[in-house]
Tab-separated table of N, CA and C in Angstrom:
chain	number	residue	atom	x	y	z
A	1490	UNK	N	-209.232	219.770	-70.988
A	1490	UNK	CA	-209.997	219.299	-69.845
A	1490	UNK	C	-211.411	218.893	-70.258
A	1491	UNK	N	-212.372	219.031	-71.624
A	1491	UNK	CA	-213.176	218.779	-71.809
A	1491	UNK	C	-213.163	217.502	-72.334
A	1492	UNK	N	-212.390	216.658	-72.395
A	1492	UNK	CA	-212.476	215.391	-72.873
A	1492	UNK	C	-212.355	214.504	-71.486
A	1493	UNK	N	-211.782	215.146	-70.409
A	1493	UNK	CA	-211.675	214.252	-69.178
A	1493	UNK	C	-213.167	213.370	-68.901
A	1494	UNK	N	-213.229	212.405	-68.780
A	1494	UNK	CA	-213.737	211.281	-68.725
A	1494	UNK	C	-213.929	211.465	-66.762
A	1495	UNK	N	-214.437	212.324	-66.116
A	1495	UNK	CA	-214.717	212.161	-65.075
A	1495	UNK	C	-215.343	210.807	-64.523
A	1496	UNK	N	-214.740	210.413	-63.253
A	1496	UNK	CA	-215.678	209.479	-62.198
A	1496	UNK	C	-217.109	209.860	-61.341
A	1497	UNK	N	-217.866	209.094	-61.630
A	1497	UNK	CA	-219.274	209.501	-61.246
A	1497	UNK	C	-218.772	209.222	-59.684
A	1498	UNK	N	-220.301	209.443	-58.905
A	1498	UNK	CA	-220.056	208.875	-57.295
A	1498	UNK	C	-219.633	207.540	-57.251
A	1499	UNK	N	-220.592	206.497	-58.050
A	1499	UNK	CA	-219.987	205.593	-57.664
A	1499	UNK	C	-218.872	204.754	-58.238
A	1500	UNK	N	-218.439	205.062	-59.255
A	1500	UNK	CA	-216.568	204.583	-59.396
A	1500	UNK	C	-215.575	205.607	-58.237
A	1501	UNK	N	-216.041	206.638	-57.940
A	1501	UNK	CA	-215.196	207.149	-57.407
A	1501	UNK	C	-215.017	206.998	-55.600
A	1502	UNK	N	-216.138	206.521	-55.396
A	1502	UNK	CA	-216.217	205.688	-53.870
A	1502	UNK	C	-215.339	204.542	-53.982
A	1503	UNK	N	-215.795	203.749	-54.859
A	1503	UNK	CA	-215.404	202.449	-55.322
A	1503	UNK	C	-213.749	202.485	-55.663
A	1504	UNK	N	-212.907	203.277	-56.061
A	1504	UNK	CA	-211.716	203.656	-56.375
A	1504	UNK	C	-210.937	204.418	-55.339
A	1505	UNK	N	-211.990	205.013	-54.287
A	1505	UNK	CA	-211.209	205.315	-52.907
A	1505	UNK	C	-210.959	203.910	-52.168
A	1506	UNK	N	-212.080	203.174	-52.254
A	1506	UNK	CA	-212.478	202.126	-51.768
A	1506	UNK	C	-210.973	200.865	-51.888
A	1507	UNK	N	-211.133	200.672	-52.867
A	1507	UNK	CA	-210.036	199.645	-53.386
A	1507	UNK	C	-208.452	200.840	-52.942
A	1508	UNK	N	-208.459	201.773	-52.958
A	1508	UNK	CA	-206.852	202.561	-53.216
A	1508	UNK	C	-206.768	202.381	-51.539
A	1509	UNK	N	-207.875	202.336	-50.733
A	1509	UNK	CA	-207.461	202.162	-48.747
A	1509	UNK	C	-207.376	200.829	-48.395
A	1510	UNK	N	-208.287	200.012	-49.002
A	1510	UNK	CA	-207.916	198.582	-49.343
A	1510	UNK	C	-206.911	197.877	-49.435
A	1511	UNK	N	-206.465	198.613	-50.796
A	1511	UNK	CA	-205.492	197.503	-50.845
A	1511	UNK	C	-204.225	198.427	-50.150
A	1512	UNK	N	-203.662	199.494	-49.870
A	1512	UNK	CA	-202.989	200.008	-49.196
A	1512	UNK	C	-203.245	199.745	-47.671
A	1513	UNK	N	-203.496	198.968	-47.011
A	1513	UNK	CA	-204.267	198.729	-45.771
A	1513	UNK	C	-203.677	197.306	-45.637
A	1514	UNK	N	-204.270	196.854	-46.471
A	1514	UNK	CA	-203.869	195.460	-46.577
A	1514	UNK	C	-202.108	194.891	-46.996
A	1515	UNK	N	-201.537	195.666	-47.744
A	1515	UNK	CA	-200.006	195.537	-47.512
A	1515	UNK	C	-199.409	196.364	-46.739
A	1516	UNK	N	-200.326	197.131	-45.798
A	1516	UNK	CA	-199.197	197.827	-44.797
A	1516	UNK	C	-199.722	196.556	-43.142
A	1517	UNK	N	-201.085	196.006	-43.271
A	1517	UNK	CA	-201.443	194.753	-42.625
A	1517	UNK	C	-199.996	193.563	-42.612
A	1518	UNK	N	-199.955	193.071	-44.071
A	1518	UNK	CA	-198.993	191.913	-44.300
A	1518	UNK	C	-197.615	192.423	-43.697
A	1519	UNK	N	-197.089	193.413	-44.049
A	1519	UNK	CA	-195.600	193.683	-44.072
A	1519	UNK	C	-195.976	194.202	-42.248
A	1520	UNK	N	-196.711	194.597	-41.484
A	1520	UNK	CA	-196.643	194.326	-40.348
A	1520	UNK	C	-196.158	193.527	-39.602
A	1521	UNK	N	-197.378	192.387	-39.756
A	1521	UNK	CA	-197.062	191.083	-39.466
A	1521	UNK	C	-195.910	190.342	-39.592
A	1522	UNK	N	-194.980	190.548	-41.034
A	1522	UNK	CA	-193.766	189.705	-41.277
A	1522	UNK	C	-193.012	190.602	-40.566
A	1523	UNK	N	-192.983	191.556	-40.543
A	1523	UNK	CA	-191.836	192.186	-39.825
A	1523	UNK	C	-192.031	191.567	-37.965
A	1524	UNK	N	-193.587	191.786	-37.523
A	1524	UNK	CA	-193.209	191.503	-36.197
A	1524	UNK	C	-193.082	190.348	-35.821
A	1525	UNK	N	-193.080	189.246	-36.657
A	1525	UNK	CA	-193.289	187.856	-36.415
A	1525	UNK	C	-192.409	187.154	-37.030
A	1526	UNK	N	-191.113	187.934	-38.035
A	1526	UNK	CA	-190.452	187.211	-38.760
A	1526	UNK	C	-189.235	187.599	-39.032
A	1527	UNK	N	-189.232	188.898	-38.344
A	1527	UNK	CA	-188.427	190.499	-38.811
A	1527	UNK	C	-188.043	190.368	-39.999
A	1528	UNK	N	-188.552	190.450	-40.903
A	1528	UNK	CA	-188.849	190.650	-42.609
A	1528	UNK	C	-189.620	191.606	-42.976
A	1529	UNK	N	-189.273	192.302	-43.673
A	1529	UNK	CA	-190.392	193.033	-44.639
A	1529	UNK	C	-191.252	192.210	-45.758
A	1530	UNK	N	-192.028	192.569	-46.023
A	1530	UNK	CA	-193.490	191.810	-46.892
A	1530	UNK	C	-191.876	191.644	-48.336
A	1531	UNK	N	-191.772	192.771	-48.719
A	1531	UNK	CA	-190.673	192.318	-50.385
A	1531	UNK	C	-189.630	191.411	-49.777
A	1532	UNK	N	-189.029	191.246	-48.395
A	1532	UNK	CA	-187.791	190.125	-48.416
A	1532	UNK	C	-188.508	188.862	-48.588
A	1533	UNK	N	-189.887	189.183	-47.907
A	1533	UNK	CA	-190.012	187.549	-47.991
A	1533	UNK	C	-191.217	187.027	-49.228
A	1534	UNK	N	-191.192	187.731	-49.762
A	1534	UNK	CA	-191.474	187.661	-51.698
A	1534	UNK	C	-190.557	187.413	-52.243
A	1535	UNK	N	-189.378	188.033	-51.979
A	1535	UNK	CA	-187.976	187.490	-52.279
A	1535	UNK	C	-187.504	186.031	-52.572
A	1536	UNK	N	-187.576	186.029	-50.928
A	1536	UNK	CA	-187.465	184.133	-51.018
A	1536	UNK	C	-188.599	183.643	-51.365
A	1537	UNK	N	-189.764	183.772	-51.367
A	1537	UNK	CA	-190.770	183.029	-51.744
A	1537	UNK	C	-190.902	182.859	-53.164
A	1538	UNK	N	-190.387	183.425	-53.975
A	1538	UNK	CA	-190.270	183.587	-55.211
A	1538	UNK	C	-188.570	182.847	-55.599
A	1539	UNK	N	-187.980	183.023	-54.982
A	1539	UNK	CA	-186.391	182.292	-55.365
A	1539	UNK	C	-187.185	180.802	-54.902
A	1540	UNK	N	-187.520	180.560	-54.125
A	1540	UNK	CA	-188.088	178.882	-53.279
A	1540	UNK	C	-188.682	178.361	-54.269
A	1541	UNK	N	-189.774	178.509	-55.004
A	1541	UNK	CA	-190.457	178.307	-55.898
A	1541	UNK	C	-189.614	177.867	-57.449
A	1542	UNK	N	-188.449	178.791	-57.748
A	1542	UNK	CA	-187.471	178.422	-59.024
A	1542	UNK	C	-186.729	177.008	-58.939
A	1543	UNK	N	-186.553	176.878	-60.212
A	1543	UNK	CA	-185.605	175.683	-59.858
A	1543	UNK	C	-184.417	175.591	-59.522
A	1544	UNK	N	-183.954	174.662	-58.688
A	1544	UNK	CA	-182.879	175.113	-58.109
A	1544	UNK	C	-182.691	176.142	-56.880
A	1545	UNK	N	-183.894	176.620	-56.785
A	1545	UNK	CA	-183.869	177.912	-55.872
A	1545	UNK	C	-182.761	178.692	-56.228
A	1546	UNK	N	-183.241	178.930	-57.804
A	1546	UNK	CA	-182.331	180.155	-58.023
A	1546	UNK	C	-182.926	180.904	-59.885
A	1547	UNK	N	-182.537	182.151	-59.677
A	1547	UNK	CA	-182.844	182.618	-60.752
A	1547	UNK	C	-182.130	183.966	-61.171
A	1548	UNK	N	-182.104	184.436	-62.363
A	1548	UNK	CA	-181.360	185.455	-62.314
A	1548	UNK	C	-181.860	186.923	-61.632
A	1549	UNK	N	-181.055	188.035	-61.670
A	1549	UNK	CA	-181.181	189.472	-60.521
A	1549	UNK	C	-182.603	189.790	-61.802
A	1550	UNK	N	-181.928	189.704	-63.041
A	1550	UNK	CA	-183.064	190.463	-63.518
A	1550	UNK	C	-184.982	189.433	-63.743
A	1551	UNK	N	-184.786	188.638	-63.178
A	1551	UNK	CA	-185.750	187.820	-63.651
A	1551	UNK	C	-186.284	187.808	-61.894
A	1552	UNK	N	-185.773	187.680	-61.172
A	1552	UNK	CA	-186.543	188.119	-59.990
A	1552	UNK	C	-186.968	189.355	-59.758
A	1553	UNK	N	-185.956	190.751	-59.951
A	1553	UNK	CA	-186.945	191.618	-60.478
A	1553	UNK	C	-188.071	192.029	-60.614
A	1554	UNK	N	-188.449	191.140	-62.573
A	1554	UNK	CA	-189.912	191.551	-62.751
A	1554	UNK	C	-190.493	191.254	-62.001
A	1555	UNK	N	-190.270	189.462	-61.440
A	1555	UNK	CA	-191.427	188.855	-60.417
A	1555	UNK	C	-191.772	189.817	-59.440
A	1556	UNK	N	-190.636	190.575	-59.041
A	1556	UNK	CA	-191.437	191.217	-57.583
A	1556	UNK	C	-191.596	192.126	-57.775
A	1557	UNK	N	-191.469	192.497	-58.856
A	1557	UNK	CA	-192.185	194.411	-59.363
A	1557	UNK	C	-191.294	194.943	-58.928
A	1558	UNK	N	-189.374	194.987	-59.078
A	1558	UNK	CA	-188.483	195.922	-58.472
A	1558	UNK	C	-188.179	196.244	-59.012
A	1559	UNK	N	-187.122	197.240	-59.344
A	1559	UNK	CA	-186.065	198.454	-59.962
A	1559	UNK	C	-184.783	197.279	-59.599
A	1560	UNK	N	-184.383	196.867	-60.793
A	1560	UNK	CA	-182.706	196.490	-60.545
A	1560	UNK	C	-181.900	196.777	-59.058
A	1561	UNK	N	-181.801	198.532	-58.947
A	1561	UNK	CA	-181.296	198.680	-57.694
A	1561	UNK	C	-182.040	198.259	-56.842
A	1562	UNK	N	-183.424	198.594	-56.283
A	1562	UNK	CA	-183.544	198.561	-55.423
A	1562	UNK	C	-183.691	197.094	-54.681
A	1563	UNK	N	-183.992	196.134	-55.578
A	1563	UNK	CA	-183.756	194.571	-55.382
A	1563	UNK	C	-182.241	193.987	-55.157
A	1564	UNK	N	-181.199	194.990	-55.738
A	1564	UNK	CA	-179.752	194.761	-55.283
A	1564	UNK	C	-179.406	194.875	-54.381
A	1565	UNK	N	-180.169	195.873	-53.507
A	1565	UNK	CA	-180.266	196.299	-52.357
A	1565	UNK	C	-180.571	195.384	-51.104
A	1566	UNK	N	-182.225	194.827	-51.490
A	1566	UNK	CA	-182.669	194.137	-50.709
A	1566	UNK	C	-181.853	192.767	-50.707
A	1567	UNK	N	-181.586	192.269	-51.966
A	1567	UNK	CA	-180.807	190.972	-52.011
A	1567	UNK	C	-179.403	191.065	-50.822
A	1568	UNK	N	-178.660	192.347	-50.948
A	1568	UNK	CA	-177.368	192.182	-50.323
A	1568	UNK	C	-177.857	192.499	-49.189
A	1569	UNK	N	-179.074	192.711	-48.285
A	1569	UNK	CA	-179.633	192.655	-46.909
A	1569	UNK	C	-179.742	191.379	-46.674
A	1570	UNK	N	-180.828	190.656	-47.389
A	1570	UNK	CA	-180.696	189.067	-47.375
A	1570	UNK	C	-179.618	188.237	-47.601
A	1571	UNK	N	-178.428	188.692	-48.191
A	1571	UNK	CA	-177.054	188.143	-48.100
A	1571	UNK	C	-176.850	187.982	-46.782
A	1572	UNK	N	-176.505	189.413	-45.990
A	1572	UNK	CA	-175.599	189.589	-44.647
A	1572	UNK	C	-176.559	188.531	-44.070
A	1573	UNK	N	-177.722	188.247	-44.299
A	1573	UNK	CA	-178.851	187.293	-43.105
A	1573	UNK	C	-178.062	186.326	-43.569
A	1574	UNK	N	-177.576	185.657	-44.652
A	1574	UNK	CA	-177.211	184.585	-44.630
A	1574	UNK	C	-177.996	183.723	-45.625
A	1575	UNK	N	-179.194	184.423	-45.963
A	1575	UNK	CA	-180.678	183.914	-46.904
A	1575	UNK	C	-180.246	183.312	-48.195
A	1576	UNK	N	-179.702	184.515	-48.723
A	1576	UNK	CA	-179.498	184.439	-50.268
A	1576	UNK	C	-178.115	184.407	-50.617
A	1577	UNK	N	-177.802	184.048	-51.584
A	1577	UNK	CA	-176.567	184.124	-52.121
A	1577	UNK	C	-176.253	184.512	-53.905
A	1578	UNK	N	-175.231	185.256	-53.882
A	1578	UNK	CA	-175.123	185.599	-55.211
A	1578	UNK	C	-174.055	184.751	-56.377
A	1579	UNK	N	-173.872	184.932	-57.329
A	1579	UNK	CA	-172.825	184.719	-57.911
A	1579	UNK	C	-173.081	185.111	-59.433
A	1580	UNK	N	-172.034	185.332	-59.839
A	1580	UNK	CA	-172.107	185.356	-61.339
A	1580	UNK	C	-172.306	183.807	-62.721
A	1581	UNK	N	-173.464	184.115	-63.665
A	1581	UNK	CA	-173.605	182.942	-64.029
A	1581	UNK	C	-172.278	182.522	-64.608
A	1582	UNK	N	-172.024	181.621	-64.326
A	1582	UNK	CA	-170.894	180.559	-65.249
A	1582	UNK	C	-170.757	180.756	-67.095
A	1583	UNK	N	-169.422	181.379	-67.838
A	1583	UNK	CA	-169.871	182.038	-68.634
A	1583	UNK	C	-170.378	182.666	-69.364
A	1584	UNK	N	-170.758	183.238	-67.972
A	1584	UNK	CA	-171.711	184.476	-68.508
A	1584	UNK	C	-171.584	185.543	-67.620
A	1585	UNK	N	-170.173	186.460	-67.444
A	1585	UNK	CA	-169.858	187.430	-66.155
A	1585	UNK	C	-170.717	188.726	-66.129
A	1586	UNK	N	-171.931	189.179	-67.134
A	1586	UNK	CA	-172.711	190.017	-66.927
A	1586	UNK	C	-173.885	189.617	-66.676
A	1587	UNK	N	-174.011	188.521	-65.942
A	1587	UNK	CA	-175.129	187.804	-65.322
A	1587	UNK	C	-175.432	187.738	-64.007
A	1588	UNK	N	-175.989	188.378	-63.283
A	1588	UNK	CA	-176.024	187.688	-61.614
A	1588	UNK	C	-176.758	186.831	-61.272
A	1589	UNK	N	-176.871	185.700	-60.640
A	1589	UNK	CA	-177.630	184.921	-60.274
A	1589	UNK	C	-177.723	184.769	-58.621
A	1590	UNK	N	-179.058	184.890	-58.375
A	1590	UNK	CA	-179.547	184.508	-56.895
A	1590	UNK	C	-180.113	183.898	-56.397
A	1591	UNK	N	-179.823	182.702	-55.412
A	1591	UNK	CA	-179.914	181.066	-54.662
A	1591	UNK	C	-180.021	181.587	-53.514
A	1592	UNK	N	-181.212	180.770	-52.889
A	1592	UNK	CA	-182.273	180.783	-51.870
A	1592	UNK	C	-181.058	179.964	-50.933
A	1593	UNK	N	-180.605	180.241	-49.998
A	1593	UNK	CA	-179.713	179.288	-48.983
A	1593	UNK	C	-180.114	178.840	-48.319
A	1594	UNK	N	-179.955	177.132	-47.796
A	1594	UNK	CA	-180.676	176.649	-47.008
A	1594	UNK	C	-181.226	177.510	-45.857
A	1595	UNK	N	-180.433	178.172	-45.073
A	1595	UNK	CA	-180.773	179.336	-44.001
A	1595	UNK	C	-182.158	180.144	-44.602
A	1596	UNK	N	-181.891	180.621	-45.554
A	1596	UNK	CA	-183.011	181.426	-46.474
A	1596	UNK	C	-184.462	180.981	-46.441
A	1597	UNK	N	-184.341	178.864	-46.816
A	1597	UNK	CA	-185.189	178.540	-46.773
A	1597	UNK	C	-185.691	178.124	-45.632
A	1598	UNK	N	-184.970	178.148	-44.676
A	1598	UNK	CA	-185.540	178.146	-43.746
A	1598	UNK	C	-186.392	178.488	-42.639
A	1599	UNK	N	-185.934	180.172	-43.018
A	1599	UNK	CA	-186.394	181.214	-42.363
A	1599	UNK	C	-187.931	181.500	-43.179
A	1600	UNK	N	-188.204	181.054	-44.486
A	1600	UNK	CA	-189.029	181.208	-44.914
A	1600	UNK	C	-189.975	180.389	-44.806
A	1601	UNK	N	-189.479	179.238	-44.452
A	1601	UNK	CA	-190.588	178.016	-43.795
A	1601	UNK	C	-191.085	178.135	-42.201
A	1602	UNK	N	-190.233	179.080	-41.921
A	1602	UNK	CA	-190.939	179.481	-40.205
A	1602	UNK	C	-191.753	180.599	-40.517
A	1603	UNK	N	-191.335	181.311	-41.149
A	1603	UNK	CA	-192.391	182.456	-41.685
A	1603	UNK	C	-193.938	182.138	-41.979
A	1604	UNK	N	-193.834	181.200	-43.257
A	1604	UNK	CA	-194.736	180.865	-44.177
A	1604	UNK	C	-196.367	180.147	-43.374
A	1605	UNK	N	-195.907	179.926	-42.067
A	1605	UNK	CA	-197.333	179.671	-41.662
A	1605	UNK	C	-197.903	180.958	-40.820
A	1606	UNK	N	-197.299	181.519	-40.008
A	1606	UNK	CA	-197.839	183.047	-39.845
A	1606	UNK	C	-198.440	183.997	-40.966
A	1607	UNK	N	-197.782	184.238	-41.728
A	1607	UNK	CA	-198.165	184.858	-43.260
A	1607	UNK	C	-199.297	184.269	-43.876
A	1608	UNK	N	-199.361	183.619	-44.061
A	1608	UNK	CA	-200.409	182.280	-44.739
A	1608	UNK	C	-201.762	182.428	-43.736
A	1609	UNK	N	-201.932	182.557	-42.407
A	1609	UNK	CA	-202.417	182.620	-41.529
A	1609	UNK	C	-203.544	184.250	-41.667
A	1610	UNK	N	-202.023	185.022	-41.860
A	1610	UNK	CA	-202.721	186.327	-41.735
A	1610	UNK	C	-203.411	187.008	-43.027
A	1611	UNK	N	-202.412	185.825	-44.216
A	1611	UNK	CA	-203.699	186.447	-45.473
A	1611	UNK	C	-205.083	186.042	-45.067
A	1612	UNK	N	-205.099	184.746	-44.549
A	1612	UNK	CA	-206.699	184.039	-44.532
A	1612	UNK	C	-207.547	185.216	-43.769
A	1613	UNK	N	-206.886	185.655	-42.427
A	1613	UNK	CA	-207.839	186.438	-41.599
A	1613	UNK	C	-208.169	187.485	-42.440
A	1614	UNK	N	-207.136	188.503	-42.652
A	1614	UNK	CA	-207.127	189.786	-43.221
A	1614	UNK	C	-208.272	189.834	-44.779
A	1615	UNK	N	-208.131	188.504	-45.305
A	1615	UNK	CA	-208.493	188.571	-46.866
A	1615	UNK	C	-209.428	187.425	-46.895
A	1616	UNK	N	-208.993	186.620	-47.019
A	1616	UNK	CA	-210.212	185.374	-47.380
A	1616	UNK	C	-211.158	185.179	-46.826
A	1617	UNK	N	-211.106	185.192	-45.229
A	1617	UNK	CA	-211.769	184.664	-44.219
A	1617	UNK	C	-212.331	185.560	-44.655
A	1618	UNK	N	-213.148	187.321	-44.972
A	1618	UNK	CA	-213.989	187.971	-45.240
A	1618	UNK	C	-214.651	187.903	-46.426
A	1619	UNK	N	-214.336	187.433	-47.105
A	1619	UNK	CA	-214.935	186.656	-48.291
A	1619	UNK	C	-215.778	185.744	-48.440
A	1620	UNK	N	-216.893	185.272	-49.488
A	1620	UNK	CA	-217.166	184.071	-49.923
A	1620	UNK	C	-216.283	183.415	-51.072
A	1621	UNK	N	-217.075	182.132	-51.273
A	1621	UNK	CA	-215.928	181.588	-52.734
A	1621	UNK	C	-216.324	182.596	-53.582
A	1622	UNK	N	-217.540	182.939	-54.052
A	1622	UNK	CA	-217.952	183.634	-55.176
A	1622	UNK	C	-217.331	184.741	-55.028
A	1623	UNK	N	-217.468	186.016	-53.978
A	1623	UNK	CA	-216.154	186.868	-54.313
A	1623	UNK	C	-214.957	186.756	-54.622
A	1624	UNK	N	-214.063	185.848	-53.725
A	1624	UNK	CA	-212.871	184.678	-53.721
A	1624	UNK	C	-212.638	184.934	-55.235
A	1625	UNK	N	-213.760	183.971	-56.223
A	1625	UNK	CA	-213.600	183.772	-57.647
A	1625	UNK	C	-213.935	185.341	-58.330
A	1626	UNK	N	-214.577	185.881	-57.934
A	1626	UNK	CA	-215.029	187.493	-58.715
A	1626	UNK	C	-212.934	188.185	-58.157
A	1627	UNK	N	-212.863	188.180	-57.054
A	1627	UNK	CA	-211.629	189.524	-57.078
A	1627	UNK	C	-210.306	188.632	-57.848
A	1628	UNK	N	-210.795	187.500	-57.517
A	1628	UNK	CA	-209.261	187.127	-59.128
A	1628	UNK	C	-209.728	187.592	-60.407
A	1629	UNK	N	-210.468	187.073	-60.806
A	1629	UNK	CA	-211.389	187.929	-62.047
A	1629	UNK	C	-210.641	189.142	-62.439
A	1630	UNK	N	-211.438	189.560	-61.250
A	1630	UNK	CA	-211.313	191.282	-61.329
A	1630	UNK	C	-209.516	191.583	-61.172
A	1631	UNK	N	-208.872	191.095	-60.369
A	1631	UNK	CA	-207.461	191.178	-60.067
A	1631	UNK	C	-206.580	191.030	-61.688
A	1632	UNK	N	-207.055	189.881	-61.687
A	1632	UNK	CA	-206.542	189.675	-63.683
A	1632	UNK	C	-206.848	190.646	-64.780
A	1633	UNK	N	-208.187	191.064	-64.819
A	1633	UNK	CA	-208.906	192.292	-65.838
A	1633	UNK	C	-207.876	193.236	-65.537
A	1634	UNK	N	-207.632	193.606	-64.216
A	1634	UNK	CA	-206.824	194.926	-63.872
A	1634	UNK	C	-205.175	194.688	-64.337
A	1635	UNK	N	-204.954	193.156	-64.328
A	1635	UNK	CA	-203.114	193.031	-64.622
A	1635	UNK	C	-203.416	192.625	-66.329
A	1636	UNK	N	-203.974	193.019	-66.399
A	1636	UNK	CA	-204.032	192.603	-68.398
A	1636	UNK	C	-204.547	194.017	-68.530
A	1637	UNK	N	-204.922	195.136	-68.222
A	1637	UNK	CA	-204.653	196.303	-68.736
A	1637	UNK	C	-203.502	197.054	-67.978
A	1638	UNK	N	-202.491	196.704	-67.642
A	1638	UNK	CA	-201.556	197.227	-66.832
A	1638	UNK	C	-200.374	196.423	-67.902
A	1639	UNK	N	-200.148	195.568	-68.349
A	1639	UNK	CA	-199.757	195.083	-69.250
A	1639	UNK	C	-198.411	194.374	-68.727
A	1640	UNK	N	-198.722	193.911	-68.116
A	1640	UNK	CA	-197.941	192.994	-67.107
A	1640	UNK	C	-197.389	191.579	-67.340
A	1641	UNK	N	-197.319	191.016	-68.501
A	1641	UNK	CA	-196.913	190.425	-69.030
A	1641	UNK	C	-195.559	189.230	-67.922
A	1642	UNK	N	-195.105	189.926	-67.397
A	1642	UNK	CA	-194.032	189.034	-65.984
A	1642	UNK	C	-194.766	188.075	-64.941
A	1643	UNK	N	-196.323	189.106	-64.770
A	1643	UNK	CA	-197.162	188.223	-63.813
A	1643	UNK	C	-197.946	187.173	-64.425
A	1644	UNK	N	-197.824	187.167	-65.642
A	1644	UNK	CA	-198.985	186.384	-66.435
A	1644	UNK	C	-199.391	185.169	-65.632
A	1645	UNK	N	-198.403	184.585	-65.410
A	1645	UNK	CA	-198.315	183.167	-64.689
A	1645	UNK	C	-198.833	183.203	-62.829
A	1646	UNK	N	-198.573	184.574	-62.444
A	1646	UNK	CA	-198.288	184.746	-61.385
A	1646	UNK	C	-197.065	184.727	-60.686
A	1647	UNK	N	-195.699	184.291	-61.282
A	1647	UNK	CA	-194.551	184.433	-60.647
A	1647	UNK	C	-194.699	182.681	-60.283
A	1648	UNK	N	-195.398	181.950	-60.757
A	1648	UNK	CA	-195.433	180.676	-60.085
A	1648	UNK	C	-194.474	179.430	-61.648
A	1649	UNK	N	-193.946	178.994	-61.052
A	1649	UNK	CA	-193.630	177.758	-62.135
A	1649	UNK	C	-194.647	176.876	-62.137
A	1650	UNK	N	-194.244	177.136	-63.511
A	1650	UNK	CA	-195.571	176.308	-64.476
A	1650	UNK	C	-197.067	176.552	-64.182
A	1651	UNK	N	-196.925	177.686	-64.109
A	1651	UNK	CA	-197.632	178.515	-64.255
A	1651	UNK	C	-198.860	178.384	-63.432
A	1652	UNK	N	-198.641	177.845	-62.162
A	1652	UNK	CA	-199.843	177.554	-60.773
A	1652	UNK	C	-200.454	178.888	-60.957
């Protein structure tokens, strides 16, 4: 215990600060999609992330990393978004230990009625309290924090070609 590297007052305000923050702010988002979209915040990362691939499709394990899931528990959510009709599975084409998952027109659809409510409520919740210069400081800072977390899946952001 004598090597612990204690937090003074102010990292440790500052680290309550950000831990109610940002816990605040995704129990904010996944509100909203649920009451305005009946989605949870991860289904519709889901599709927003399959929409974005080519083809609107990519494999179980490569959507995954994008959304920060556990194999199961994204198997899970995927075969919820099945019964909707959203997503669809199949095995890659010689390749039967492959799953692959396609955004269904229905899928994309539901995500294009979504996508302006959501879009809406990041601005209020997040941007709109901002200037640009913070705007540009919490990506900064957002990146410093995913390059010591070693995150290597988000590098890009989950975006093709790397938006």
């Amino acid at each position: 215990m004598g090597d612990t590297r204690w937090l003074d007052d102010d990292e440790q305000r500052t680290w309550r600060t950000y831990l109610w923050a940002s816990r605040l702010l995704y129990e904010s988002l996944d509100r909203q999609l649920q009451r305005e979209a009946g989605m949870p915040h991860t289904y519709y990362m889901i599709l927003a992330m399959l929409s974005e691939a080519p083809e609107r499709t990519m494999t179980m394990t490569e959507l995954a990393q994008l959304v920060r899931s556990s194999p199961s528990r994204l198997s899970h959510a995927v075969a919820k978004l099945e019964d909707q009709g959203w997503v669809s599975r199949c095995k890659r084409p010689g390749d039967a230990r492959t799953t692959l998952a396609t955004l269904t027109g229905e899928g994309f659809a539901a995500l294009v009625e979504a996508a302006p409510g959501h879009v809406e409520h990041v601005r209020r919740v997040l941007f709109d309290r901002l200037t640009p210069e913070q705007t540009r400081q919490l990506h900064e800072i957002s990146g410093a924090l995913l390059g010591g977390l070693n995150a290597p899946a988000v590098a890009d952001l989950g975006m093709p070609g790397g938006r």
